[in-house]
CSV table of C-alpha atoms and ligand atoms in Angstrom, one decimal:
chain,number,residue,atom,x,y,z
L,144,MET,CA,17.8,2.0,8.6
L,145,ARG,CA,21.1,3.1,7.6
L,146,ARG,CA,22.2,5.9,6.2
L,147,SER,CA,24.4,5.1,2.6
L,148,GLY,CA,25.9,7.8,0.8
L,149,ALA,CA,24.9,11.1,0.0
L,150,GLY,CA,21.9,11.1,2.4
L,151,MET,CA,20.6,8.1,0.7
L,152,THR,CA,18.6,5.5,3.2
L,153,ARG,CA,19.1,2.1,3.0
L,154,PRO,CA,16.4,-0.4,4.6
L,155,ALA,CA,17.9,-2.6,7.2
L,156,PRO,CA,17.4,-6.3,6.0
L,157,CYS,CA,15.9,-8.8,7.9
L,158,GLU,CA,16.4,-12.2,8.6
L,159,ILE,CA,13.9,-13.1,11.0
L,160,ASP,CA,10.5,-12.7,9.2
L,161,ARG,CA,10.8,-16.9,8.0
L,162,ARG,CA,11.1,-17.7,11.8
L,163,ARG,CA,8.5,-15.5,12.7
L,164,LEU,CA,6.5,-16.8,10.1
L,165,LEU,CA,6.6,-20.4,10.6
L,166,ALA,CA,6.5,-19.7,14.8
L,167,GLY,CA,2.9,-20.6,14.8
L,168,ALA,CA,2.2,-22.9,12.0
L,169,ALA,CA,0.9,-25.3,14.4
L,170,SER,CA,-2.3,-23.6,15.2
L,171,LEU,CA,-2.7,-23.3,11.3
L,172,LEU,CA,-5.9,-21.9,11.0
L,173,ALA,CA,-7.6,-21.5,14.6
L,174,ALA,CA,-8.2,-17.7,14.2
L,175,VAL,CA,-8.9,-17.6,10.4
L,176,ALA,CA,-12.0,-20.1,11.0
L,177,LEU,CA,-13.4,-17.6,13.8
L,178,PRO,CA,-16.1,-15.2,12.1
L,179,ALA,CA,-15.8,-11.1,13.4
L,180,GLU,CA,-18.7,-11.7,16.1
L,181,ARG,CA,-16.7,-13.9,18.5
L,182,THR,CA,-13.6,-11.6,18.6
L,183,ALA,CA,-14.9,-9.7,21.7
L,184,ALA,CA,-11.5,-11.1,23.8
L,185,GLY,CA,-9.4,-7.6,23.9
L,186,VAL,CA,-11.3,-5.8,21.0
L,187,ALA,CA,-12.5,-2.5,21.8
L,188,ALA,CA,-15.5,-1.2,20.7
L,189,VAL,CA,-16.2,-0.2,17.3
L,190,PRO,CA,-19.0,2.2,16.8
L,191,ALA,CA,-22.1,1.2,16.0
L,192,GLY,CA,-22.9,1.8,12.2
L,193,GLY,CA,-20.7,4.2,10.0
L,194,LEU,CA,-18.8,3.0,7.4
L,195,SER,CA,-15.3,0.9,7.4
L,196,LEU,CA,-12.4,2.7,5.4
L,197,GLY,CA,-12.7,-0.3,3.1
L,198,GLU,CA,-15.9,0.9,2.5
L,199,LEU,CA,-15.8,4.5,2.2
L,200,ALA,CA,-12.6,3.9,-0.3
L,201,ALA,CA,-14.9,1.6,-2.6
L,202,ALA,CA,-17.6,4.2,-2.6
L,203,LYS,CA,-15.4,6.4,-4.6
L,204,GLY,CA,-14.0,3.3,-6.7
L,205,LEU,CA,-10.6,3.3,-4.7
L,206,LEU,CA,-9.2,-0.1,-3.1
L,207,PHE,CA,-8.4,0.0,0.0
L,208,GLY,CA,-6.5,-2.4,2.1
L,209,ALA,CA,-3.6,-3.0,4.2
L,210,SER,CA,-0.9,-5.7,4.2
L,211,PHE,CA,-1.1,-9.1,6.3
L,212,ALA,CA,0.9,-11.3,7.8
L,213,THR,CA,-0.4,-14.6,8.3
L,214,HIS,CA,1.9,-15.4,11.5
L,215,GLU,CA,-0.1,-12.7,13.3
L,216,LEU,CA,-3.0,-15.0,13.2
L,217,ASP,CA,-1.4,-17.0,16.0
L,218,LYS,CA,-0.7,-14.7,18.4
L,219,PRO,CA,-3.1,-14.3,21.2
L,220,TYR,CA,-4.7,-11.3,19.6
L,221,GLY,CA,-5.1,-13.2,15.8
L,222,ALA,CA,-9.1,-13.2,16.4
L,223,SER,CA,-9.2,-9.9,16.7
L,224,TYR,CA,-6.5,-8.8,14.1
L,225,ALA,CA,-8.6,-11.0,11.5
L,226,ALA,CA,-11.7,-9.2,12.4
L,227,THR,CA,-10.1,-5.7,11.7
L,228,TYR,CA,-9.0,-6.8,8.1
L,229,ALA,CA,-12.5,-8.4,7.9
L,230,ARG,CA,-14.2,-5.4,8.7
L,231,GLU,CA,-12.0,-2.4,7.3
L,232,ALA,CA,-10.2,-3.6,4.7
L,233,ARG,CA,-11.2,-4.7,1.1
L,234,MET,CA,-7.8,-6.3,0.3
L,235,VAL,CA,-5.0,-7.5,1.5
L,236,THR,CA,-1.2,-7.4,0.3
L,237,SER,CA,1.1,-10.5,1.3
L,238,GLU,CA,3.9,-8.7,3.8
L,239,LEU,CA,6.3,-11.7,3.9
L,240,GLU,CA,4.4,-15.1,2.4
L,241,LEU,CA,5.6,-14.4,-1.4
L,242,LYS,CA,8.8,-13.5,-0.8
L,243,LEU,CA,11.8,-15.6,-1.8
L,244,TYR,CA,12.9,-16.0,1.5
L,245,THR,CA,10.3,-16.9,2.7
L,246,MET,CA,9.2,-19.4,-0.4
L,247,ARG,CA,12.8,-20.5,-1.2
L,248,PRO,CA,14.3,-21.1,2.5
L,249,LYS,CA,16.9,-23.5,0.7
L,250,ALA,CA,17.7,-24.6,-3.0
L,251,THR,CA,16.0,-27.7,-2.7
L,252,ALA,CA,12.7,-26.6,-0.7
L,253,LEU,CA,9.9,-24.8,-2.2
L,254,ASP,CA,7.2,-23.5,0.6
L,255,PHE,CA,4.0,-22.5,-0.5
L,256,GLY,CA,2.2,-22.8,3.0
L,257,PRO,CA,2.2,-19.2,4.0
L,258,ALA,CA,1.1,-17.9,0.8
L,259,ASP,CA,-1.3,-20.7,0.6
L,260,ARG,CA,-2.9,-19.6,4.1
L,261,LEU,CA,-2.7,-16.5,3.0
L,262,VAL,CA,-5.0,-17.7,0.3
L,263,LEU,CA,-7.2,-18.9,2.3
L,264,PHE,CA,-7.8,-16.1,4.7
L,265,ALA,CA,-8.5,-13.9,2.1
L,266,ARG,CA,-11.1,-16.0,0.0
L,267,GLU,CA,-13.1,-16.6,4.0
L,268,HIS,CA,-13.2,-13.3,4.7
L,269,GLY,CA,-13.8,-12.1,0.5
L,270,LEU,CA,-10.7,-9.8,0.4
L,271,ALA,CA,-8.8,-9.0,-2.6
L,272,LEU,CA,-5.4,-10.3,-2.6
L,273,HIS,CA,-2.0,-8.1,-3.8
L,274,GLY,CA,1.0,-10.8,-4.5
L,275,HIS,CA,3.9,-8.8,-3.0
L,276,ASN,CA,6.5,-9.3,-4.8
L,277,LEU,CA,8.0,-11.5,-7.7
L,278,ILE,CA,11.6,-10.6,-7.9
L,279,TRP,CA,13.4,-8.2,-5.3
L,280,ASN,CA,17.3,-8.0,-5.0
L,281,ASP,CA,16.5,-8.6,-1.3
L,282,ALA,CA,14.8,-10.9,1.4
L,283,LEU,CA,16.5,-12.9,-0.1
L,284,PRO,CA,18.0,-16.5,1.3
L,285,ASP,CA,21.8,-16.8,1.0
L,286,TRP,CA,22.0,-19.6,-1.2
L,287,ILE,CA,20.6,-17.0,-4.5
L,288,ARG,CA,22.7,-14.2,-3.4
L,289,ARG,CA,25.0,-16.9,-4.5
L,290,LEU,CA,24.1,-18.0,-7.7
L,291,GLY,CA,26.1,-17.4,-10.8
L,292,PRO,CA,24.6,-15.2,-13.9
L,293,ASP,CA,23.1,-18.1,-15.1
L,294,GLU,CA,21.3,-19.5,-12.4
L,295,ALA,CA,20.1,-16.5,-11.2
L,296,ALA,CA,18.3,-15.9,-15.0
L,297,PHE,CA,17.2,-19.2,-15.1
L,298,LEU,CA,15.9,-19.4,-11.3
L,299,MET,CA,14.0,-15.4,-12.1
L,300,ASP,CA,12.1,-17.2,-14.6
L,301,THR,CA,11.1,-19.9,-13.1
L,302,HIS,CA,10.4,-18.5,-9.7
L,303,ILE,CA,7.8,-15.9,-12.0
L,304,THR,CA,6.4,-19.0,-13.6
L,305,THR,CA,6.0,-21.3,-11.0
L,306,VAL,CA,4.0,-18.5,-8.6
L,307,LEU,CA,2.0,-17.2,-11.1
L,308,GLU,CA,0.9,-20.7,-12.2
L,309,ARG,CA,-0.2,-21.3,-9.3
L,310,TYR,CA,-1.7,-18.4,-7.9
L,311,ARG,CA,-2.9,-16.5,-11.0
L,312,ALA,CA,-6.3,-17.3,-10.4
L,313,ASP,CA,-6.3,-16.2,-6.9
L,314,ILE,CA,-4.5,-13.3,-7.3
L,315,PRO,CA,-4.8,-10.5,-9.7
L,316,THR,CA,-1.9,-7.5,-8.6
L,317,TRP,CA,1.4,-8.6,-8.6
L,318,ASP,CA,4.5,-6.3,-7.6
L,319,VAL,CA,6.6,-8.1,-10.3
L,320,VAL,CA,9.4,-5.8,-9.7
L,321,ASN,CA,10.4,-4.8,-6.2
L,322,GLU,CA,12.4,-1.2,-5.3
L,323,PRO,CA,15.0,-1.8,-8.5
L,324,ILE,CA,16.5,1.7,-7.7
L,325,ALA,CA,19.4,2.3,-5.0
L,326,PRO,CA,21.6,5.1,-5.6
L,327,TRP,CA,24.0,4.3,-3.7
L,328,ASP,CA,25.2,1.0,-5.5
L,329,ARG,CA,26.3,3.6,-7.8
L,330,LEU,CA,25.2,1.8,-11.2
L,331,PRO,CA,23.7,3.2,-14.8
L,332,GLY,CA,20.3,5.1,-14.0
L,333,ASN,CA,20.6,4.8,-10.2
L,334,LEU,CA,19.6,0.9,-10.4
L,335,ARG,CA,20.0,-1.3,-7.2
L,336,GLY,CA,22.7,-4.0,-8.3
L,337,GLY,CA,22.2,-8.1,-7.2
L,338,VAL,CA,22.4,-11.4,-8.5
L,339,PHE,CA,19.0,-10.5,-11.1
L,340,TYR,CA,20.8,-7.5,-12.2
L,341,ALA,CA,24.4,-8.9,-12.7
L,342,ALA,CA,22.8,-11.6,-14.7
L,343,LEU,CA,20.7,-9.6,-17.0
L,344,GLY,CA,21.6,-5.8,-16.4
L,345,GLU,CA,18.6,-3.2,-16.4
L,346,GLY,CA,17.3,-5.9,-18.4
L,347,TYR,CA,16.0,-8.0,-15.8
L,348,ILE,CA,13.2,-5.8,-15.1
L,349,ALA,CA,11.3,-6.3,-18.6
L,350,GLU,CA,12.1,-9.9,-18.9
L,351,SER,CA,10.3,-10.3,-15.5
L,352,PHE,CA,7.4,-8.2,-16.5
L,353,ARG,CA,7.6,-10.3,-20.2
L,354,VAL,CA,7.3,-13.7,-18.3
L,355,ALA,CA,4.7,-12.7,-15.9
L,356,ARG,CA,2.5,-11.0,-18.8
L,357,ARG,CA,2.7,-14.6,-20.8
L,358,VAL,CA,2.5,-16.7,-17.3
L,359,ALA,CA,-1.0,-14.4,-15.8
L,360,PRO,CA,-2.0,-12.4,-18.9
L,361,GLN,CA,-4.8,-11.9,-17.0
L,362,ALA,CA,-3.1,-10.2,-14.0
L,363,ARG,CA,-1.8,-6.6,-13.5
L,364,LEU,CA,1.3,-6.0,-13.4
L,365,PHE,CA,3.2,-3.2,-10.8
L,366,LEU,CA,6.9,-2.1,-10.4
L,367,ASN,CA,6.8,-1.4,-6.5
L,368,GLU,CA,9.3,1.6,-5.5
L,369,ALA,CA,10.1,3.4,-1.9
L,370,GLN,CA,11.4,6.7,-1.2
L,371,THR,CA,10.2,8.8,-3.8
L,372,GLU,CA,7.9,11.1,-1.4
L,373,SER,CA,10.5,13.4,0.5
L,374,ASP,CA,11.6,16.9,-0.5
L,375,ASP,CA,14.8,16.7,-0.1
L,376,GLU,CA,18.1,15.4,-2.1
L,377,ASN,CA,16.9,11.7,-1.6
L,378,GLY,CA,13.3,12.1,-2.8
L,379,ALA,CA,14.1,13.9,-5.8
L,380,VAL,CA,17.1,11.3,-7.1
L,381,PHE,CA,14.1,8.5,-6.6
L,382,ARG,CA,11.5,9.9,-8.0
L,383,ALA,CA,14.3,11.1,-11.4
L,384,SER,CA,15.2,7.7,-11.5
L,385,LEU,CA,11.6,6.0,-11.1
L,386,LEU,CA,10.2,8.0,-13.5
L,387,ALA,CA,13.2,7.9,-16.0
L,388,LEU,CA,13.0,3.7,-15.3
L,389,ALA,CA,9.2,3.7,-16.2
L,390,LYS,CA,10.1,5.5,-19.3
L,391,ARG,CA,12.4,3.4,-20.3
L,392,LEU,CA,10.2,0.1,-20.1
L,393,LYS,CA,7.6,2.0,-21.9
L,394,ALA,CA,9.5,2.8,-24.7
L,395,GLU,CA,10.6,-0.8,-24.8
L,396,GLY,CA,7.4,-2.4,-24.6
L,397,ALA,CA,7.7,-4.0,-21.4
L,398,PRO,CA,4.2,-4.9,-20.2
L,399,VAL,CA,4.5,-2.6,-16.4
L,400,ASP,CA,0.8,-1.6,-16.4
L,401,GLY,CA,1.1,0.2,-13.1
L,402,ILE,CA,3.7,1.8,-10.4
L,403,GLY,CA,3.1,1.0,-6.5
L,404,LEU,CA,4.7,3.9,-4.5
L,405,GLU,CA,5.4,2.5,-1.0
L,406,CYS,CA,5.0,5.9,1.1
L,407,HIS,CA,6.9,4.7,4.3
L,408,LEU,CA,6.5,8.3,5.3
L,409,ASP,CA,8.8,9.6,8.2
L,410,SER,CA,9.3,12.3,10.9
L,411,ARG,CA,12.5,13.4,10.3
L,412,ARG,CA,12.0,13.7,7.1
L,413,PRO,CA,11.0,17.0,4.4
L,414,TYR,CA,7.8,16.9,3.0
L,415,ASP,CA,6.0,19.1,-0.2
L,416,PHE,CA,2.8,16.5,-0.7
L,417,PRO,CA,1.1,19.0,-3.2
L,418,ARG,CA,4.9,18.6,-5.2
L,419,PHE,CA,4.9,14.6,-4.9
L,420,ALA,CA,1.4,14.7,-5.8
L,421,ALA,CA,2.5,16.7,-9.3
L,422,PHE,CA,5.1,13.8,-9.7
L,423,VAL,CA,2.2,11.2,-9.3
L,424,GLU,CA,0.8,12.8,-12.2
L,425,GLU,CA,3.6,13.1,-13.9
L,426,LEU,CA,4.3,9.2,-13.7
L,427,ALA,CA,0.4,8.8,-14.3
L,428,ALA,CA,1.0,11.1,-17.6
L,429,GLU,CA,2.6,7.9,-19.2
L,430,GLY,CA,-0.2,6.2,-18.6
L,431,PHE,CA,0.6,3.8,-15.7
L,432,GLU,CA,-2.2,3.1,-12.9
L,433,ILE,CA,-0.9,4.4,-9.6
L,434,ALA,CA,-0.9,2.3,-6.3
L,435,ILE,CA,-0.2,3.8,-3.1
L,436,SER,CA,1.5,0.8,-1.8
L,437,GLU,CA,2.7,0.6,1.3
L,438,LEU,CA,1.5,3.8,3.5
L,439,ASP,CA,2.4,4.2,7.3
L,440,VAL,CA,3.9,7.2,9.5
L,441,ASN,CA,7.2,6.5,11.4
L,442,ASP,CA,6.4,8.6,14.5
L,443,VAL,CA,10.3,8.8,16.1
L,444,ALA,CA,10.3,12.4,15.7
L,445,PHE,CA,6.9,13.2,17.0
L,446,PRO,CA,6.5,14.2,20.6
L,447,ALA,CA,6.2,11.2,23.5
L,448,ASP,CA,2.7,11.7,24.9
L,449,PRO,CA,0.5,9.2,22.8
L,450,ALA,CA,-2.5,11.5,22.4
L,451,GLU,CA,-0.1,14.2,20.5
L,452,ARG,CA,1.7,12.0,18.6
L,453,ASP,CA,-1.6,10.3,17.5
L,454,ARG,CA,-2.7,13.6,16.4
L,455,LYS,CA,0.6,14.5,14.8
L,456,VAL,CA,0.6,10.9,12.6
L,457,ALA,CA,-3.2,11.8,12.0
L,458,ASP,CA,-1.9,15.0,10.1
L,459,VAL,CA,0.6,13.5,7.6
L,460,TYR,CA,-1.8,11.2,6.9
L,461,ARG,CA,-4.8,13.7,6.5
L,462,ARG,CA,-2.5,16.8,4.7
L,463,PHE,CA,-0.8,13.3,2.9
L,464,LEU,CA,-4.5,12.3,1.4
L,465,ALA,CA,-5.5,15.4,1.0
L,466,ALA,CA,-3.0,15.9,-1.9
L,467,VAL,CA,-2.5,12.5,-3.2
L,468,LEU,CA,-6.0,11.4,-3.8
L,469,PRO,CA,-7.2,13.6,-6.0
L,470,VAL,CA,-5.0,11.8,-8.6
L,471,LYS,CA,-7.4,10.1,-10.4
L,472,ALA,CA,-4.9,7.6,-11.7
L,473,VAL,CA,-4.4,5.9,-7.5
L,474,ARG,CA,-6.5,3.1,-8.0
L,475,ARG,CA,-5.4,1.0,-4.7
L,476,LEU,CA,-4.4,2.6,-1.2
L,477,THR,CA,-2.5,0.0,0.9
L,478,LEU,CA,-1.4,0.4,4.7
L,479,TRP,CA,1.7,-1.2,5.6
L,480,GLN,CA,0.0,-3.5,8.1
L,481,ILE,CA,-3.1,-2.5,10.4
L,482,ALA,CA,-2.3,-1.9,14.2
L,483,ASP,CA,0.7,0.1,15.6
L,484,HIS,CA,2.3,-3.5,17.6
L,485,THR,CA,2.3,-5.1,14.2
L,486,SER,CA,3.7,-2.7,12.2
L,487,TRP,CA,7.5,-3.6,10.8
L,488,MET,CA,8.7,-0.3,12.9
L,489,TYR,CA,7.0,-2.1,16.3
L,490,TYR,CA,9.0,-5.4,15.3
L,491,ASP,CA,12.3,-3.6,14.4
L,492,ASP,CA,11.9,-1.1,18.0
L,493,VAL,CA,11.4,-4.3,20.2
L,494,ARG,CA,14.1,-6.3,19.0
L,495,LEU,CA,16.6,-2.7,18.9
L,496,HIS,CA,15.5,-1.8,22.1
L,497,PRO,CA,14.0,-4.0,24.4
L,498,LYS,CA,13.6,-2.1,26.9
L,499,ALA,CA,11.9,1.3,25.6
L,500,LEU,CA,8.8,2.3,27.0
L,501,ARG,CA,7.6,4.0,24.1
L,502,ARG,CA,6.9,2.2,21.0
L,503,PRO,CA,6.0,3.5,17.4
L,504,ARG,CA,2.6,4.3,17.0
L,505,PRO,CA,2.0,4.2,13.0
L,506,LEU,CA,-1.0,3.2,12.1
L,507,PRO,CA,-4.9,3.8,12.1
L,508,PHE,CA,-5.3,1.0,15.0
L,509,ASP,CA,-3.8,0.6,18.5
L,510,GLU,CA,-2.5,-2.8,20.3
L,511,ARG,CA,-6.5,-3.4,21.4
L,512,PHE,CA,-7.5,-2.6,17.7
L,513,ARG,CA,-9.1,0.5,18.9
L,514,ARG,CA,-9.6,3.1,15.7
L,515,LYS,CA,-7.2,6.2,16.5
L,516,ALA,CA,-7.2,9.9,15.3
L,517,ALA,CA,-5.2,8.6,12.2
L,518,TRP,CA,-8.1,6.1,11.7
L,519,SER,CA,-10.6,9.7,11.7
L,520,ALA,CA,-7.9,11.3,9.4
L,521,ILE,CA,-8.3,8.7,6.6
L,522,ALA,CA,-11.9,8.3,7.0
L,523,GLU,CA,-12.5,12.0,6.2
L,524,ALA,CA,-9.8,11.9,3.3
L,525,LEU,CA,-11.9,9.3,1.9
L,526,ASP,CA,-15.0,10.9,2.2
L,527,ALA,CA,-13.4,14.1,0.9
L,528,MET,CA,-12.2,12.6,-2.4
L,529,PRO,CA,-13.1,12.6,-5.6
L,530,PRO,CA,-15.0,9.6,-7.3
L,531,ARG,CA,-12.8,7.6,-9.5
R,1490,XIL,C1,9.5,-5.5,5.1
R,1490,XIL,C2,8.2,-6.0,6.2
R,1490,XIL,O1,7.2,-5.2,6.6
R,1490,XIL,C3,8.9,-6.9,7.4
R,1490,XIL,O2,8.3,-7.3,8.4
R,1490,XIL,C4,10.2,-7.3,7.2
R,1490,XIL,O3,11.2,-8.1,8.1
R,1490,XIL,C5,11.5,-6.3,5.9
R,1490,XIL,O4,10.4,-6.1,5.2
R,1490,XIL,N1,9.7,-1.8,1.6
R,1490,XIL,C6,8.8,-3.5,1.1
R,1490,XIL,C7,8.0,-4.2,2.1
R,1490,XIL,O5,8.9,-3.4,-0.4
R,1490,XIL,O6,8.4,-5.9,1.0
R,1490,XIL,C8,9.3,-4.2,3.4
R,1490,XIL,O7,8.2,-4.9,3.9
R,1490,XIL,C9,9.1,-3.1,3.7
R,1490,XIL,C10,9.9,-1.7,3.1
């Protein structure tokens, strides 16, 4: 994370994802094919009986899942990773597979490999899929960043069309535009700049949704945004900017079905979760379905002791979900990965601090896929929430 202007937090771009994705492609499907029962090595026993998070959520009419990265299947723990999703989740979100730098590394190459693999995994395990994402002014290969306005507008329409034509039968919900707000870019509406904005101005957003609706009329189309949660100036600016954008899109009839709120919670920031829930209600009152789309808890400011840290992280999940799950418009809850060592925070930490003894513990499963305190906190919140 980099700070940029007025306390805004601009996420650092990550160029290594494509290499990560491709690293193990040779052993394609080796792990996918393993049934859950054959994953004993390295997996702690899950208590017999009892419902999974996905089952607890489904009982309330909420779709529960997590982002999923196919390259994890090629790791020594790949079978355990697969089994954890098969057991706990009802849906998976593509973490890297559909991003532009994965699919279009070069102007002359279109790579469906990772996304096809994800579709196959979801099908084999009976998991729903959420497509993340079609258009984002990040995760772009350099050749797209250099496009002129006409080329960028053409690519935008072509990309949405090509991807939806291929996957519309398998992927029912999509983040059509990701993270359109970036106050540090100092553009009208606090919109984020980039090639698509340069080509069409704010209109790139509505146009993306219109193309998506035309190509995949059955799909549920989402706008996804970050940083709306914190009870500080940053959160307030993101909330106001997103609400205003959502209202403008609605006013011009753009086919936006829902809003995804990422909710990467951070131990360094202040929160007032009931106040955030009031904002979620406000968005919902405009007629949008709501998804909590990328939930995790950055524990960097919590104590070093792992057990104590796990309790603190669990407490954030507990308080956040207790405030937000009562909002009936929230129909999907997605964690950003499922186990600590497969989190983006863990990867970043290893890259930035290779020798550190302490590693992030942001998720409900540990490095051996054992349930942690956060698992219980989420389970209890799902159990206590009102049904949809
Ligand atoms: C992240 C992935 O988790 C990382 O592996 C990658 O290096 C960068 O992107 N907001 C989003 C997600 O919408 O796509 C980002 O995912 C996290 C922030």
